[in-house]
């Protein structure tokens, strides 16, 4: 079986696709978490997994629970946007619980999405149809051991950690910042001051994952993390 191509950076190994399909095959709705450092490809991978299941999976990212810029300014956290305490983690946990209990009730669950061109979340911009057997949610902090993140993890049936070699991942990260308006020097400064410390905390939590994914240069596979 050939690899399923995501884009020109990443493809998915058939064994990974088979494991995702198995999660969607059970009698109850399941929730799969994807976690990794910033710009590791979580969003791209989650979207591709959902697409591969052809309507049997919904993609609901954690990023919809970014605090608004207004709230970050009020709290004095705008310069640390992306850190764990710049998300509504309790709201995210409550949404995951609702997604689980709504299965089989006929209820459509609406969720916020985050839009980088605005740098703001938008309420009710994503939806989980009532007959969707698998929900994929990706985010940076699904495995942190401080509140409220353990309660978030408790709502997940499995958590897979996506590892990408640091130099390549940071190259993608700088490119993403520049794509959404920062100069190269601004992008590198933000990465050094904010993204890199966050990434170190995320990497330190990787051992709590149920399975490890690694991008080997051509394909996302199940494996041990990079050294």
Short mmCIF file of C-alpha atoms in Angstrom, two decimals:
data_model
loop_
_atom_site.label_atom_id
_atom_site.label_comp_id
_atom_site.label_asym_id
_atom_site.label_seq_id
_atom_site.Cartn_x
_atom_site.Cartn_y
_atom_site.Cartn_z
CA UNK A 1 0.00 0.00 0.00
CA UNK A 2 1.36 3.44 -0.90
CA UNK A 3 1.71 6.28 1.58
CA UNK A 4 -1.14 8.77 1.94
CA UNK A 5 0.29 12.17 1.02
CA UNK A 6 -0.55 15.14 3.25
CA UNK A 7 1.40 17.82 1.40
CA UNK A 8 4.93 18.24 0.05
CA UNK A 9 6.39 17.84 3.58
CA UNK A 10 4.59 14.88 5.15
CA UNK A 11 2.94 11.58 4.19
CA UNK A 12 1.23 9.03 6.47
CA UNK A 13 2.41 5.44 6.77
CA UNK A 14 -0.34 2.83 6.17
CA UNK A 15 0.14 1.43 9.70
CA UNK A 16 -0.76 4.83 11.17
CA UNK A 17 -3.84 5.10 8.96
CA UNK A 18 -4.89 1.60 9.97
CA UNK A 19 -4.63 2.52 13.66
CA UNK A 20 -6.77 5.64 13.11
CA UNK A 21 -9.39 3.63 11.25
CA UNK A 22 -9.43 1.08 14.10
CA UNK A 23 -10.22 3.85 16.58
CA UNK A 24 -13.19 4.87 14.44
CA UNK A 25 -14.48 1.29 14.12
CA UNK A 26 -15.74 0.76 17.67
CA UNK A 27 -19.32 1.03 18.89
CA UNK A 28 -18.63 4.22 20.89
CA UNK A 29 -17.29 7.62 19.90
CA UNK A 30 -13.59 7.96 20.61
CA UNK A 31 -11.35 10.99 20.93
CA UNK A 32 -7.75 10.87 19.70
CA UNK A 33 -5.30 13.54 20.85
CA UNK A 34 -2.28 14.56 18.78
CA UNK A 35 0.42 16.45 20.66
CA UNK A 36 3.77 17.92 19.69
CA UNK A 37 5.89 21.05 19.80
CA UNK A 38 4.91 24.17 17.81
CA UNK A 39 5.08 23.67 14.02
CA UNK A 40 5.65 19.92 14.23
CA UNK A 41 2.85 19.34 11.70
CA UNK A 42 0.03 18.43 14.11
CA UNK A 43 -2.63 20.47 12.32
CA UNK A 44 -1.67 19.12 8.92
CA UNK A 45 -1.58 15.55 10.19
CA UNK A 46 -4.91 15.84 12.03
CA UNK A 47 -6.61 17.27 8.94
CA UNK A 48 -5.20 14.51 6.74
CA UNK A 49 -6.27 11.79 9.16
CA UNK A 50 -9.80 13.17 9.23
CA UNK A 51 -9.87 13.41 5.44
CA UNK A 52 -8.65 9.81 5.11
CA UNK A 53 -11.64 8.62 7.14
CA UNK A 54 -14.02 10.23 4.65
CA UNK A 55 -16.65 11.65 7.00
CA UNK A 56 -16.05 9.26 9.90
CA UNK A 57 -13.82 11.70 11.80
CA UNK A 58 -13.98 15.36 12.82
CA UNK A 59 -10.96 17.58 13.51
CA UNK A 60 -11.38 19.90 16.54
CA UNK A 61 -8.07 21.61 17.45
CA UNK A 62 -7.17 22.90 20.90
CA UNK A 63 -6.17 26.23 19.31
CA UNK A 64 -9.81 27.36 19.31
CA UNK A 65 -9.35 27.85 23.05
CA UNK A 66 -6.68 30.54 22.71
CA UNK A 67 -7.71 33.44 24.90
CA UNK A 68 -8.75 36.43 22.83
CA UNK A 69 -6.27 39.24 22.31
CA UNK A 70 -8.49 41.42 24.50
CA UNK A 71 -8.26 38.98 27.40
CA UNK A 72 -4.52 38.53 26.92
CA UNK A 73 -4.08 42.29 27.12
CA UNK A 74 -6.23 42.47 30.27
CA UNK A 75 -4.24 39.66 31.89
CA UNK A 76 -0.87 41.01 30.79
CA UNK A 77 -0.04 37.82 28.86
CA UNK A 78 -0.03 39.06 25.26
CA UNK A 79 3.76 38.78 24.99
CA UNK A 80 3.52 35.11 25.97
CA UNK A 81 0.69 34.15 23.60
CA UNK A 82 0.89 30.40 23.07
CA UNK A 83 2.02 29.54 26.61
CA UNK A 84 -0.18 27.13 28.61
CA UNK A 85 -1.89 29.87 30.62
CA UNK A 86 -2.94 31.73 27.46
CA UNK A 87 -5.54 29.04 26.71
CA UNK A 88 -8.93 28.32 28.29
CA UNK A 89 -7.96 24.80 29.29
CA UNK A 90 -11.06 24.26 31.44
CA UNK A 91 -13.29 25.27 28.56
CA UNK A 92 -11.44 22.86 26.29
CA UNK A 93 -11.92 20.01 28.77
CA UNK A 94 -15.62 20.81 29.03
CA UNK A 95 -15.97 20.72 25.24
CA UNK A 96 -14.26 17.32 25.03
CA UNK A 97 -16.61 15.96 27.72
CA UNK A 98 -19.61 17.29 25.79
CA UNK A 99 -18.32 15.78 22.54
CA UNK A 100 -18.17 12.40 24.25
CA UNK A 101 -21.60 12.53 25.92
CA UNK A 102 -23.33 13.93 22.81
CA UNK A 103 -22.56 10.78 20.79
CA UNK A 104 -25.78 9.00 19.88
CA UNK A 105 -28.04 11.86 20.98
CA UNK A 106 -28.48 13.48 17.57
CA UNK A 107 -26.76 16.66 18.81
CA UNK A 108 -24.36 18.61 16.64
CA UNK A 109 -21.56 19.92 18.85
CA UNK A 110 -20.14 23.27 17.73
CA UNK A 111 -16.61 24.29 18.67
CA UNK A 112 -14.38 27.37 18.29
CA UNK A 113 -11.64 27.51 15.69
CA UNK A 114 -8.49 29.65 15.67
CA UNK A 115 -7.63 31.73 12.59
CA UNK A 116 -4.02 32.86 12.23
CA UNK A 117 -4.87 35.55 9.72
CA UNK A 118 -6.89 37.18 12.53
CA UNK A 119 -4.86 35.82 15.48
CA UNK A 120 -8.21 35.23 17.17
CA UNK A 121 -10.58 32.33 17.90
CA UNK A 122 -14.08 32.36 16.40
CA UNK A 123 -16.86 30.66 18.34
CA UNK A 124 -18.95 27.85 16.81
CA UNK A 125 -16.95 27.79 13.57
CA UNK A 126 -16.32 24.01 13.68
CA UNK A 127 -18.83 21.18 14.10
CA UNK A 128 -18.96 17.55 15.17
CA UNK A 129 -21.91 15.85 13.42
CA UNK A 130 -23.96 13.50 15.61
CA UNK A 131 -22.94 10.28 13.85
CA UNK A 132 -19.16 10.93 13.81
CA UNK A 133 -17.39 7.99 15.50
CA UNK A 134 -13.95 9.61 15.92
CA UNK A 135 -12.91 13.11 16.94
CA UNK A 136 -9.26 14.10 16.43
CA UNK A 137 -8.01 16.97 18.55
CA UNK A 138 -4.49 18.35 18.36
CA UNK A 139 -2.67 20.72 20.64
CA UNK A 140 0.57 21.52 22.39
CA UNK A 141 -0.29 20.80 26.00
CA UNK A 142 -2.36 17.62 26.10
CA UNK A 143 0.26 15.84 28.25
CA UNK A 144 1.32 18.52 30.75
CA UNK A 145 1.12 17.40 34.37
CA UNK A 146 -0.24 20.65 35.80
CA UNK A 147 -3.90 21.68 36.05
CA UNK A 148 -6.05 21.76 34.03
CA UNK A 149 -4.19 19.59 31.51
CA UNK A 150 -4.43 16.20 33.29
CA UNK A 151 -8.22 16.66 33.27
CA UNK A 152 -8.01 17.35 29.53
CA UNK A 153 -5.99 14.18 28.97
CA UNK A 154 -8.57 12.19 30.96
CA UNK A 155 -11.15 12.99 28.27
CA UNK A 156 -9.00 11.40 25.54
CA UNK A 157 -9.03 7.73 24.58
CA UNK A 158 -5.47 7.90 23.24
CA UNK A 159 -2.73 10.49 22.84
CA UNK A 160 -0.08 10.22 20.11
CA UNK A 161 3.03 12.40 20.17
CA UNK A 162 4.40 13.72 16.86
CA UNK A 163 8.17 14.27 16.90
CA UNK A 164 10.09 16.20 14.25
CA UNK A 165 13.79 17.04 14.25
CA UNK A 166 14.21 20.37 16.03
CA UNK A 167 16.11 22.28 13.35
CA UNK A 168 13.56 21.43 10.67
CA UNK A 169 10.62 22.15 12.96
CA UNK A 170 12.01 25.57 13.93
CA UNK A 171 12.58 26.36 10.24
CA UNK A 172 8.87 25.66 9.64
CA UNK A 173 7.98 27.74 12.69
CA UNK A 174 9.90 30.82 11.54
CA UNK A 175 8.35 30.46 8.07
CA UNK A 176 4.87 30.32 9.61
CA UNK A 177 5.44 33.46 11.67
CA UNK A 178 6.67 35.26 8.57
CA UNK A 179 3.70 34.05 6.52
CA UNK A 180 1.39 35.76 9.00
CA UNK A 181 3.14 39.10 9.10
CA UNK A 182 6.33 39.01 11.18
CA UNK A 183 9.70 39.92 9.74
CA UNK A 184 12.38 37.25 9.90
CA UNK A 185 14.08 38.96 12.85
CA UNK A 186 10.75 39.31 14.68
CA UNK A 187 9.91 35.66 13.96
CA UNK A 188 13.24 34.42 15.30
CA UNK A 189 12.98 36.63 18.39
CA UNK A 190 9.47 35.38 19.16
CA UNK A 191 10.57 31.78 18.66
CA UNK A 192 13.53 32.20 21.02
CA UNK A 193 11.57 34.02 23.74
CA UNK A 194 8.22 32.19 23.60
CA UNK A 195 8.03 29.17 21.31
CA UNK A 196 11.28 27.47 22.33
CA UNK A 197 10.57 27.46 26.09
CA UNK A 198 7.07 26.15 25.36
CA UNK A 199 8.53 23.45 23.11
CA UNK A 200 10.90 22.32 25.86
CA UNK A 201 7.96 21.74 28.20
CA UNK A 202 6.08 19.83 25.52
CA UNK A 203 9.06 17.61 24.67
CA UNK A 204 9.49 16.83 28.38
CA UNK A 205 5.91 15.49 28.47
CA UNK A 206 6.35 13.12 25.51
CA UNK A 207 6.91 10.02 27.65
CA UNK A 208 3.27 10.18 28.76
CA UNK A 209 2.01 9.56 25.21
CA UNK A 210 0.36 6.25 24.34
CA UNK A 211 2.21 6.05 21.03
CA UNK A 212 5.04 7.95 19.37
CA UNK A 213 4.94 9.27 15.82
CA UNK A 214 8.02 10.45 13.98
CA UNK A 215 8.46 12.22 10.66
CA UNK A 216 11.43 10.43 9.07
CA UNK A 217 11.96 12.87 6.20
CA UNK A 218 9.31 11.40 3.93
CA UNK A 219 6.59 9.91 6.08
CA UNK A 220 4.91 9.95 9.52
CA UNK A 221 5.41 6.57 11.19
CA UNK A 222 5.02 4.99 14.58
CA UNK A 223 8.45 4.99 16.19
CA UNK A 224 10.60 6.16 19.05
CA UNK A 225 11.26 9.92 19.31
CA UNK A 226 14.22 11.50 17.57
CA UNK A 227 17.44 11.99 19.53
#
